[in-house]
Coordinates of C-alpha atoms in Angstrom, one line a residue:
M1 CA -32.7 -42.9 -35.8
N2 CA -29.5 -43.3 -37.9
F3 CA -29.1 -47.1 -38.2
T4 CA -26.3 -46.6 -40.6
R5 CA -24.2 -45.1 -37.8
W6 CA -24.8 -48.2 -35.7
S7 CA -24.0 -50.7 -38.5
A8 CA -20.3 -50.6 -38.1
R9 CA -20.6 -52.1 -34.6
L10 CA -22.8 -55.0 -35.7
P11 CA -21.0 -58.4 -36.0
G12 CA -20.6 -59.5 -39.7
T13 CA -21.4 -56.1 -41.2
Q14 CA -19.5 -53.1 -42.4
R15 CA -20.2 -49.6 -43.5
R16 CA -20.8 -49.2 -47.2
A17 CA -17.8 -47.9 -49.1
A18 CA -17.5 -44.1 -49.2
A19 CA -17.1 -44.0 -53.0
R20 CA -20.4 -45.8 -53.7
D21 CA -22.4 -44.6 -56.7
E22 CA -24.3 -41.5 -55.5
R23 CA -27.4 -42.8 -57.3
S24 CA -27.7 -45.7 -54.9
S25 CA -29.2 -45.3 -51.4
V26 CA -29.9 -47.3 -48.3
P27 CA -33.6 -48.2 -48.2
S28 CA -35.5 -47.1 -45.2
A29 CA -35.5 -49.5 -42.3
R30 CA -38.6 -51.5 -42.4
A31 CA -41.1 -51.4 -39.6
E32 CA -41.2 -55.0 -38.7
Y33 CA -40.2 -54.0 -35.1
A34 CA -43.9 -53.9 -34.3
Q35 CA -44.3 -57.6 -35.1
P36 CA -43.5 -60.3 -32.6
E37 CA -42.1 -62.8 -35.1
T38 CA -38.5 -62.8 -36.4
G39 CA -37.6 -60.5 -39.2
P40 CA -37.4 -62.0 -42.8
H41 CA -34.2 -63.2 -44.4
P42 CA -33.2 -62.2 -47.9
P43 CA -34.6 -64.8 -50.4
D44 CA -32.3 -66.8 -52.6
G45 CA -31.1 -65.0 -55.6
D46 CA -31.3 -61.6 -54.0
P47 CA -28.9 -59.3 -55.8
H48 CA -27.6 -58.0 -52.5
S49 CA -26.9 -61.4 -51.0
D50 CA -23.4 -62.6 -50.6
T51 CA -22.1 -64.5 -53.7
H52 CA -18.4 -64.4 -53.0
D53 CA -16.4 -67.6 -52.4
G54 CA -13.8 -66.0 -50.1
P55 CA -13.3 -63.2 -47.8
G56 CA -13.2 -59.6 -49.0
P57 CA -15.7 -56.9 -49.5
D58 CA -18.7 -57.3 -51.8
P59 CA -18.4 -54.9 -54.8
H60 CA -22.1 -54.1 -54.4
G61 CA -21.7 -53.0 -50.8
G62 CA -22.2 -56.4 -49.0
S63 CA -20.2 -57.4 -46.0
P64 CA -17.3 -59.8 -46.0
A65 CA -17.4 -63.6 -45.3
G66 CA -21.1 -64.1 -45.8
G67 CA -22.4 -61.4 -43.5
P68 CA -25.6 -59.5 -44.5
A69 CA -25.4 -56.1 -46.2
L70 CA -26.8 -53.2 -44.2
E71 CA -29.8 -52.7 -46.5
D72 CA -30.7 -56.4 -46.0
L73 CA -31.2 -55.8 -42.2
S74 CA -34.5 -54.6 -40.8
A75 CA -34.8 -52.4 -37.8
R76 CA -35.6 -55.5 -35.8
D77 CA -32.4 -57.1 -36.9
I78 CA -30.3 -54.1 -36.0
L79 CA -32.0 -53.5 -32.6
G80 CA -31.8 -57.2 -31.8
R81 CA -28.1 -57.3 -32.3
L82 CA -27.3 -54.3 -30.1
P83 CA -25.6 -55.1 -26.8
A84 CA -27.6 -52.3 -25.2
L85 CA -31.1 -52.8 -23.9
V86 CA -33.8 -51.6 -26.3
A87 CA -37.6 -51.5 -25.8
L88 CA -40.2 -49.8 -28.0
V89 CA -43.6 -48.7 -26.6
H90 CA -46.4 -46.8 -28.2
G91 CA -49.4 -44.8 -27.2
P92 CA -50.1 -42.7 -24.2
D93 CA -50.3 -45.8 -22.0
H94 CA -46.9 -47.0 -23.3
R95 CA -47.9 -50.4 -24.6
I96 CA -45.0 -52.7 -25.4
A97 CA -44.3 -53.1 -29.1
Y98 CA -40.8 -54.6 -29.0
V99 CA -37.9 -55.6 -26.7
N100 CA -34.6 -56.9 -27.9
D101 CA -32.6 -59.9 -26.8
A102 CA -30.4 -57.9 -24.5
Y103 CA -33.4 -56.5 -22.7
T104 CA -34.9 -60.0 -22.4
A105 CA -31.7 -61.3 -21.0
A106 CA -31.5 -58.6 -18.4
F107 CA -35.2 -58.4 -17.2
G108 CA -36.9 -61.4 -18.8
P109 CA -39.5 -61.6 -21.6
R110 CA -42.1 -58.9 -21.8
P111 CA -45.6 -59.5 -23.2
I112 CA -46.3 -57.6 -26.4
G113 CA -49.2 -55.3 -26.1
A114 CA -49.1 -55.0 -22.3
T115 CA -48.6 -51.6 -20.7
A116 CA -45.2 -50.6 -19.4
A117 CA -46.6 -49.7 -16.0
E118 CA -47.9 -53.3 -15.6
A119 CA -45.3 -55.4 -17.3
M120 CA -42.0 -53.4 -17.0
P121 CA -41.4 -52.6 -13.3
E122 CA -37.8 -51.9 -14.1
L123 CA -38.9 -48.7 -15.8
D124 CA -40.6 -47.6 -12.6
E125 CA -37.4 -48.4 -10.7
L126 CA -35.5 -46.2 -13.1
S127 CA -38.2 -43.4 -12.7
L128 CA -38.7 -43.4 -16.4
L129 CA -42.5 -43.5 -16.8
P130 CA -43.0 -39.8 -16.1
L131 CA -40.0 -39.0 -18.4
M132 CA -41.5 -41.1 -21.2
D133 CA -44.8 -39.1 -20.8
Q134 CA -42.8 -35.9 -21.2
V135 CA -40.9 -37.3 -24.3
L136 CA -44.1 -38.4 -25.9
R137 CA -45.7 -35.0 -25.4
S138 CA -42.8 -32.8 -26.3
G139 CA -41.2 -34.9 -29.0
T140 CA -37.8 -34.2 -27.5
P141 CA -35.3 -37.0 -26.5
R142 CA -34.3 -37.1 -22.8
T143 CA -31.5 -38.9 -21.1
V144 CA -31.0 -39.9 -17.5
K145 CA -27.6 -41.0 -16.3
S146 CA -26.5 -43.9 -14.0
R147 CA -29.8 -45.0 -12.6
K148 CA -29.6 -48.2 -10.5
V149 CA -32.2 -51.0 -10.4
R150 CA -32.8 -53.7 -7.8
N151 CA -30.5 -56.3 -9.4
G152 CA -27.6 -53.9 -8.7
N153 CA -26.9 -52.9 -12.3
S154 CA -26.8 -49.2 -13.3
Y155 CA -28.0 -47.9 -16.6
T156 CA -27.8 -44.7 -18.6
V157 CA -31.1 -44.4 -20.5
T158 CA -32.1 -42.4 -23.5
C159 CA -35.8 -42.0 -24.3
T160 CA -36.3 -41.1 -28.0
P161 CA -39.7 -40.2 -29.6
V162 CA -40.7 -42.4 -32.5
H163 CA -43.6 -41.6 -34.8
G164 CA -46.3 -43.8 -36.3
T165 CA -46.0 -46.9 -34.0
D166 CA -49.7 -47.6 -33.9
G167 CA -49.8 -50.0 -36.9
T168 CA -51.5 -47.4 -39.2
D169 CA -50.4 -46.8 -42.8
R170 CA -46.8 -45.6 -42.7
K171 CA -47.2 -43.8 -46.0
Q172 CA -50.1 -41.7 -44.7
N173 CA -48.2 -40.9 -41.5
R174 CA -44.8 -40.4 -43.0
T175 CA -43.0 -37.2 -41.8
P176 CA -40.8 -35.0 -43.9
R177 CA -37.0 -35.6 -43.9
N178 CA -36.5 -32.8 -41.4
G179 CA -38.7 -34.8 -39.0
K180 CA -41.3 -32.0 -38.7
D181 CA -44.9 -31.9 -39.9
G182 CA -46.4 -28.5 -39.1
K183 CA -45.3 -25.3 -37.6
D184 CA -44.7 -26.7 -34.1
G185 CA -42.6 -29.6 -35.5
R186 CA -44.8 -32.4 -34.1
N187 CA -45.9 -35.4 -36.0
R188 CA -49.7 -35.1 -36.7
G189 CA -50.1 -38.5 -38.3
G190 CA -50.3 -41.7 -36.3
E191 CA -49.9 -42.4 -32.6
G192 CA -46.5 -41.6 -31.2
G193 CA -44.2 -44.0 -29.3
V194 CA -40.9 -44.0 -27.3
L195 CA -37.8 -45.9 -28.0
V196 CA -36.0 -46.8 -24.7
Y197 CA -32.3 -47.3 -25.1
A198 CA -30.4 -48.4 -21.9
A199 CA -26.6 -48.8 -21.8
D200 CA -25.2 -50.8 -18.9
V201 CA -22.8 -48.5 -17.0
T202 CA -22.5 -50.7 -13.9
D203 CA -18.7 -50.8 -14.0
H204 CA -18.5 -47.0 -14.5
A205 CA -21.0 -46.4 -11.7
E206 CA -19.1 -48.7 -9.3
A207 CA -15.8 -47.0 -10.2
A208 CA -17.4 -43.6 -9.5
E209 CA -18.8 -44.8 -6.2
R210 CA -15.4 -46.1 -5.2
L211 CA -13.9 -42.7 -6.1
R212 CA -16.6 -41.0 -4.0
A213 CA -16.0 -43.4 -1.1
S214 CA -12.3 -42.6 -1.3
E215 CA -13.0 -38.9 -1.3
R216 CA -15.3 -39.3 1.7
R217 CA -12.6 -41.2 3.6
H218 CA -10.0 -38.6 2.7
R219 CA -12.4 -35.8 3.9
E220 CA -13.2 -37.7 7.1
T221 CA -9.5 -38.1 7.8
A222 CA -8.9 -34.4 7.2
V223 CA -11.8 -33.5 9.5
T224 CA -10.6 -35.9 12.2
L225 CA -7.1 -34.4 12.0
Q226 CA -8.4 -30.9 12.0
R227 CA -10.6 -31.5 15.1
S228 CA -7.8 -33.3 16.9
L229 CA -5.4 -30.4 16.4
L230 CA -7.9 -27.8 17.7
P231 CA -8.1 -27.2 21.5
Q232 CA -10.1 -30.1 23.1
E233 CA -11.1 -27.8 26.0
L234 CA -10.7 -24.0 26.0
E235 CA -8.7 -22.4 28.8
Q236 CA -11.0 -20.2 30.8
P237 CA -9.3 -17.1 32.3
D238 CA -10.5 -15.5 35.5
D239 CA -11.6 -12.3 33.9
L240 CA -13.1 -13.5 30.6
R241 CA -15.8 -15.9 29.5
I242 CA -14.9 -17.6 26.2
A243 CA -16.5 -20.1 23.8
A244 CA -15.5 -21.3 20.3
T245 CA -17.2 -23.1 17.4
Y246 CA -15.6 -25.0 14.5
Q247 CA -17.8 -26.2 11.7
P248 CA -16.3 -28.0 8.6
G249 CA -17.6 -27.3 5.2
G250 CA -20.3 -29.5 3.5
T251 CA -19.5 -32.8 2.0
D252 CA -18.7 -31.2 -1.4
A253 CA -16.2 -28.8 0.2
A254 CA -12.7 -29.9 1.2
V255 CA -11.7 -29.2 4.8
G256 CA -9.5 -26.2 5.3
G257 CA -7.1 -25.1 8.0
D258 CA -9.1 -22.9 10.3
W259 CA -8.0 -22.8 13.9
Y260 CA -8.4 -20.9 17.2
D261 CA -6.8 -20.9 20.6
V262 CA -6.9 -19.4 24.0
I263 CA -3.6 -19.1 26.0
T264 CA -3.3 -17.9 29.6
L265 CA -0.1 -15.9 29.9
G266 CA 0.1 -15.4 33.6
A267 CA -0.6 -12.3 35.8
G268 CA -4.2 -12.4 34.6
R269 CA -3.3 -11.8 30.9
T270 CA -4.8 -13.9 28.1
A271 CA -3.8 -14.4 24.5
L272 CA -6.5 -15.0 21.9
V273 CA -5.7 -16.5 18.5
I274 CA -7.7 -17.1 15.3
G275 CA -6.2 -18.3 12.0
D276 CA -6.9 -19.8 8.6
V277 CA -4.5 -21.8 6.4
M278 CA -5.4 -21.0 2.7
G279 CA -5.5 -24.6 1.6
R280 CA -7.6 -27.7 1.7
G281 CA -7.4 -31.3 3.0
V282 CA -4.9 -33.1 5.2
R283 CA -2.0 -30.9 4.2
A284 CA -3.7 -27.7 5.3
A285 CA -4.8 -29.3 8.6
A286 CA -1.2 -30.4 9.2
V287 CA 0.2 -26.9 8.5
M288 CA -2.5 -25.5 10.8
G289 CA -1.4 -27.8 13.6
Q290 CA 2.3 -26.7 13.2
L291 CA 1.3 -23.0 13.3
R292 CA -0.9 -23.5 16.3
T293 CA 1.9 -25.2 18.2
A294 CA 4.3 -22.5 17.3
V295 CA 1.9 -19.8 18.4
R296 CA 1.6 -21.4 21.8
A297 CA 5.4 -21.6 22.1
Y298 CA 5.9 -18.0 21.1
A299 CA 3.1 -16.9 23.4
R300 CA 5.0 -18.4 26.4
L301 CA 7.7 -15.9 25.7
D302 CA 5.1 -13.2 26.6
L303 CA 6.0 -11.1 23.6
P304 CA 3.9 -8.3 22.2
P305 CA 1.4 -9.4 19.5
H306 CA 3.4 -8.0 16.5
E307 CA 6.5 -9.8 17.6
V308 CA 4.7 -13.1 17.8
L309 CA 3.4 -12.6 14.3
Q310 CA 6.9 -11.7 13.1
L311 CA 8.3 -14.9 14.4
L312 CA 5.3 -16.9 13.0
D313 CA 5.7 -15.3 9.5
G314 CA 9.2 -16.7 9.2
L315 CA 8.2 -20.1 10.4
A316 CA 5.2 -20.3 8.0
A317 CA 7.6 -19.8 5.1
E318 CA 9.8 -22.6 6.3
I319 CA 7.0 -25.0 6.9
D320 CA 5.5 -24.7 3.3
A321 CA 6.1 -21.7 1.1
S322 CA 3.1 -22.6 -1.0
Q323 CA 0.7 -22.5 2.0
I324 CA -0.4 -19.0 2.9
A325 CA -2.1 -18.4 6.2
T326 CA -3.8 -15.5 7.9
C327 CA -3.8 -15.0 11.7
A328 CA -5.0 -12.5 14.3
Y329 CA -3.3 -12.5 17.7
A330 CA -4.6 -10.4 20.6
V331 CA -3.7 -10.1 24.3
H332 CA -6.1 -9.0 27.0
D333 CA -4.8 -7.4 30.2
P334 CA -7.4 -7.0 33.0
N335 CA -5.5 -4.0 34.4
E336 CA -5.7 -2.1 31.2
G337 CA -9.2 -2.9 29.9
H338 CA -8.4 -3.3 26.2
L339 CA -7.1 -5.8 23.6
V340 CA -3.7 -5.3 22.1
Y341 CA -3.7 -7.1 18.8
A342 CA -1.8 -7.6 15.5
S343 CA -3.2 -9.1 12.3
A344 CA -1.5 -10.9 9.4
G345 CA -4.0 -10.5 6.6
H346 CA -6.9 -11.6 8.8
L347 CA -10.4 -10.1 9.1
P348 CA -10.9 -7.4 11.7
I349 CA -11.9 -8.2 15.3
L350 CA -15.4 -6.9 16.2
V351 CA -16.2 -5.6 19.7
C352 CA -19.8 -5.0 20.8
D353 CA -20.3 -2.7 23.8
E354 CA -22.9 -3.3 26.5
D355 CA -25.3 -0.9 24.7
G356 CA -25.1 -2.8 21.4
T357 CA -22.6 -0.5 19.6
V358 CA -20.2 -2.5 17.5
H359 CA -16.6 -1.3 16.9
R360 CA -14.2 -2.7 14.3
A361 CA -10.5 -3.1 14.9
E362 CA -9.2 -1.7 11.6
D363 CA -5.5 -1.0 11.6
P364 CA -2.8 -2.2 11.7
T365 CA -3.1 -5.2 9.3
G366 CA -0.1 -6.7 7.5
P367 CA 0.0 -9.3 4.8
P368 CA -0.6 -13.0 5.4
L369 CA 1.9 -15.2 7.1
G370 CA 4.6 -16.7 4.9
T371 CA 4.9 -13.7 2.6
G372 CA 7.9 -12.2 4.4
G373 CA 9.4 -8.7 4.1
W374 CA 6.9 -7.0 6.3
I375 CA 7.3 -5.4 9.8
H376 CA 4.1 -6.1 11.8
T377 CA 2.8 -3.6 14.3
S378 CA 0.3 -3.8 17.2
G379 CA -2.9 -1.9 17.7
T380 CA -5.5 -1.6 20.5
I381 CA -9.2 -1.8 20.8
A382 CA -11.2 -1.2 24.0
L383 CA -12.8 -4.2 25.8
P384 CA -14.6 -2.6 28.8
P385 CA -16.7 -4.7 31.2
G386 CA -20.0 -5.8 29.6
S387 CA -18.5 -6.0 26.1
T388 CA -18.1 -8.9 23.7
A389 CA -15.4 -9.5 21.2
V390 CA -15.6 -11.8 18.2
L391 CA -12.7 -13.3 16.3
Y392 CA -13.7 -15.3 13.2
T393 CA -12.5 -16.8 9.8
D394 CA -13.7 -15.8 6.4
G395 CA -16.0 -18.8 6.0
L396 CA -18.4 -17.0 8.4
V397 CA -18.7 -13.8 6.3
E398 CA -17.5 -14.5 2.8
R399 CA -20.1 -15.2 0.1
R400 CA -19.6 -15.6 -3.6
S401 CA -22.5 -13.3 -4.4
E402 CA -21.4 -10.3 -2.3
D403 CA -18.4 -8.3 -1.2
I404 CA -16.8 -9.5 2.0
D405 CA -17.3 -6.1 3.7
E406 CA -21.0 -6.7 3.4
G407 CA -20.5 -10.0 5.2
V408 CA -18.6 -8.3 8.0
A409 CA -21.3 -5.6 8.3
A410 CA -23.9 -8.4 8.5
L411 CA -21.9 -10.0 11.3
G412 CA -21.8 -6.7 13.1
R413 CA -25.6 -6.4 13.0
A414 CA -26.0 -10.0 14.2
L415 CA -23.5 -9.4 17.0
S416 CA -25.3 -6.2 18.1
G417 CA -28.5 -8.2 18.8
A418 CA -26.9 -11.4 20.2
K419 CA -27.3 -11.8 23.9
G420 CA -26.5 -14.6 26.3
S421 CA -23.5 -16.8 27.2
P422 CA -20.6 -16.9 24.8
Q423 CA -21.7 -20.3 23.4
V424 CA -25.2 -19.0 22.8
V425 CA -23.7 -16.0 21.0
C426 CA -21.6 -18.4 18.9
D427 CA -24.6 -20.4 17.8
R428 CA -26.7 -17.3 17.1
L429 CA -24.0 -15.8 14.9
I430 CA -23.7 -19.1 13.0
R431 CA -27.4 -19.1 12.3
S432 CA -27.7 -15.4 11.6
L433 CA -25.0 -15.7 8.9
G434 CA -26.8 -18.6 7.2
V435 CA -24.1 -21.2 7.9
T436 CA -25.5 -24.7 7.6
A437 CA -24.1 -28.2 7.4
E438 CA -23.7 -27.9 3.7
H439 CA -21.8 -24.6 3.9
D440 CA -19.1 -24.4 1.2
D441 CA -16.2 -23.4 3.6
D442 CA -14.9 -24.0 7.1
V443 CA -16.0 -21.7 9.8
A444 CA -14.2 -20.9 13.1
V445 CA -15.7 -18.4 15.6
L446 CA -14.2 -17.3 19.0
V447 CA -16.4 -15.3 21.3
V448 CA -14.9 -13.4 24.2
Q449 CA -17.0 -11.7 26.9
H450 CA -15.7 -9.4 29.6
P451 CA -18.5 -9.6 32.1
A452 CA -19.6 -6.6 34.2
R453 CA -19.6 -7.9 37.8
E454 CA -21.8 -6.6 40.5
G455 CA -22.7 -7.5 44.1
A456 CA -21.2 -10.5 45.7
D457 CA -19.4 -11.5 42.4
A458 CA -17.6 -8.2 42.3
E459 CA -16.3 -8.7 45.8
L460 CA -14.2 -11.5 44.6
F461 CA -12.2 -9.2 42.3
H462 CA -10.0 -6.5 43.7
N463 CA -6.9 -4.5 42.7
A464 CA -4.4 -2.6 44.8
S465 CA -1.1 -0.9 43.9
L466 CA 1.7 1.1 45.4
D467 CA 4.3 3.3 43.7
L468 CA 7.8 2.7 45.0
L469 CA 10.0 5.7 45.2
G470 CA 13.2 3.8 45.9
G471 CA 15.5 4.0 48.9
I472 CA 16.1 1.7 51.8
E473 CA 12.5 2.3 53.1
A474 CA 10.9 1.0 49.9
A475 CA 11.1 -2.7 50.9
P476 CA 9.6 -2.3 54.4
R477 CA 6.8 -0.1 52.9
A478 CA 6.0 -2.7 50.3
R479 CA 5.8 -5.5 52.9
A480 CA 3.6 -3.4 55.1
F481 CA 1.3 -2.5 52.2
A482 CA 1.0 -6.2 51.1
T483 CA 0.3 -7.3 54.7
G484 CA -2.6 -4.7 55.0
V485 CA -4.1 -5.5 51.6
L486 CA -4.0 -9.3 52.0
T487 CA -5.4 -9.1 55.5
S488 CA -8.3 -6.9 54.3
W489 CA -9.1 -9.5 51.6
R490 CA -9.5 -12.0 54.3
F491 CA -7.0 -14.5 53.1
P492 CA -5.8 -17.3 55.4
V493 CA -2.8 -16.4 57.5
E494 CA -0.5 -18.9 55.7
L495 CA -1.4 -17.4 52.3
C496 CA -0.9 -13.9 53.7
D497 CA 2.5 -14.8 54.9
L498 CA 3.5 -16.3 51.6
G499 CA 2.1 -13.4 49.7
V500 CA 4.1 -10.9 51.8
L501 CA 7.3 -12.9 51.4
A502 CA 6.9 -13.0 47.6
A503 CA 6.1 -9.3 47.4
G504 CA 9.2 -8.5 49.5
E505 CA 11.5 -10.6 47.3
L506 CA 10.2 -9.2 44.0
V507 CA 10.5 -5.6 45.3
A508 CA 14.0 -6.3 46.6
N509 CA 15.0 -7.7 43.2
S510 CA 13.6 -4.7 41.4
L511 CA 15.4 -2.3 43.8
K512 CA 18.7 -4.0 43.2
H513 CA 18.5 -4.6 39.4
G514 CA 15.8 -2.2 38.1
T515 CA 15.4 1.5 37.6
P516 CA 12.5 3.8 38.4
P517 CA 9.5 4.1 38.0
M518 CA 8.7 1.1 40.2
R519 CA 5.3 -0.2 41.2
L520 CA 3.9 -3.0 43.3
G521 CA 0.5 -4.4 42.2
L522 CA -1.7 -6.9 44.0
R523 CA -4.7 -8.4 42.3
R524 CA -7.2 -11.1 43.5
T525 CA -9.7 -13.0 41.4
D526 CA -12.1 -15.7 42.4
R527 CA -9.3 -18.3 41.7
R528 CA -5.9 -16.8 42.4
L529 CA -3.8 -14.1 44.0
I530 CA -1.4 -12.2 41.6
I531 CA 1.6 -10.2 42.8
E532 CA 3.4 -8.0 40.2
V533 CA 6.3 -5.6 40.3
T534 CA 7.2 -3.3 37.4
D535 CA 10.2 -1.1 36.8
G536 CA 12.0 0.8 34.1
D537 CA 14.7 -1.7 33.3
D538 CA 14.1 -4.1 30.4
H539 CA 16.6 -6.9 31.5
L540 CA 14.5 -9.9 32.5
P541 CA 15.5 -11.8 35.6
R542 CA 16.3 -15.5 35.4
R543 CA 16.3 -18.2 38.0
R544 CA 19.8 -19.4 39.0
R545 CA 21.3 -21.6 41.7
A546 CA 23.1 -19.5 44.3
D547 CA 26.3 -20.8 45.8
P548 CA 26.4 -21.3 49.6
A549 CA 28.7 -18.3 50.0
D550 CA 26.6 -15.9 47.9
E551 CA 24.8 -13.2 49.8
A552 CA 22.3 -12.6 47.1
G553 CA 20.7 -14.3 44.0
R554 CA 18.1 -16.3 45.9
G555 CA 15.1 -14.0 45.5
I556 CA 13.6 -15.4 42.3
S557 CA 14.4 -19.0 43.5
I558 CA 12.4 -18.4 46.7
V559 CA 9.5 -16.9 44.7
A560 CA 9.5 -19.8 42.2
T561 CA 9.5 -22.3 45.2
I562 CA 6.6 -20.8 47.2
A563 CA 4.3 -19.6 44.3
T564 CA 2.1 -21.6 42.0
S565 CA 3.8 -20.0 39.0
W566 CA 5.9 -17.0 38.1
G567 CA 7.2 -15.2 35.0
S568 CA 8.5 -12.0 33.5
R569 CA 7.9 -9.9 30.4
R570 CA 9.0 -6.7 28.8
T571 CA 6.4 -3.9 28.9
P572 CA 5.4 -1.9 25.8
G573 CA 6.7 1.4 27.0
G574 CA 10.1 0.0 28.0
G575 CA 10.9 -1.8 31.2
K576 CA 9.8 -5.1 32.6
S577 CA 7.2 -6.8 34.8
V578 CA 7.9 -9.7 37.1
W579 CA 5.0 -11.6 38.6
C580 CA 3.9 -14.6 40.6
E581 CA 0.6 -16.3 41.3
F582 CA -0.9 -18.2 44.2
A583 CA -3.9 -20.5 43.6
L584 CA -6.7 -19.8 46.1
P585 CA -8.2 -22.7 48.1
Q586 CA -11.6 -23.6 46.5

């Protein structure tokens, strides 16, 4: 141990001048630390004692104002004046040889010669006894940081090997200057010991704990905000079964901006959304909430997926140009049997057929939201009855040790063997991909099943359609067709009458303002009746108040009054669709 390095911190002492005669040297620290009595003082007349009448340095290396010179201090004197806790033990059973005043003040007096296991319970609280055994065997110092004892204080402790502490002749057991005696570097003379040096770091530990508590509160706030902005209850369309799971990252991972949503668009169509804000904490969750709200607003316009992402791209740049987000937006139409989707830098949608074959929605994929300058396009992927689609964020498949494509492939394999309800599939995918409570990233998963219906369940779902050729006979034919279909579906008379009236008004509106081809479609599910008319004109109707003298302009108002809901949208190939829904009695 280099006591000279410590001497500058002792009260009443100073380091010897750098220009001291090279022939002089500091005598080795004496070994009185093994004795219980107080170390000796320099006798009168010692050439190294202070003989100056006033302040100022001693020309022989003494300290100012009557303080002892460094060479006049024994190891006991130096260790005794340290503010840190110091204890010296020797032998394999760690018998106490010395404790300094600071140690005694902290834990009380310790009997010299007793074993540390019996007389120093604080070492057991600090889990130091096994470490001291290791230090004694290896001859290598070891340090443990910020360990707490019962009195509430925290200490950083260094255990240093000390040779020749058994009271034998120091000259016989003296080691070379390099500290080694033999090829393995261990001291072969005398019985070894351990010097325990404990620095009180209670203030630092408490500050660190306050910081960790602050970080925990910040994370809990972000998690609470994140969960509050996600759908509290998923909408359940008639034709699909849907479940979702959100799992925040572990305690060491900041919460991100993953989100999902399910939006019913009317006429049996459903929008599915998955997204991820590339940020962490409350700010990312707040941006996510704004984007999710915007998606729902744009979805109500019943726009194609690529147009929704185009609008969202501009909004993301306005919200926060530094926050990049990915998003996949898909629309399911039960009459078409597939998903129409668009992706802004998001991972591909996976679809598993009933036989276990997994398909990946590859193109088109544009850059993330907020980058601007890109024209998004829509693609399609089949979603036949009996199939399952999965939308997910990168936390599910991304691992630092492997390429993300390998994670997507692993997800495909897990999806191929996952059976059961959508929530069961969610849980199985989470487990199969190794996502735990300590995962290093947020995970959001949206599972969509298109069930294959048979028997009595299939009887609740029917479709019927009629092509309208135009002319004055089109409206009577449409009303007659609707009457026959609704009667065959065994609806109540009142509902049949309302359905026929709505179908007649929608067809009349299309005949007056639309262009061929025209079609009337009727669809029933287990919860609603849907009436839809399509034509080749892309001008959307709007509800207006007709004047008493007007002979037309009341059709849409009548439909909006008698139906549960109504709406219109442009169709991908050009033209429009106008629809209305009636809730069935349960």
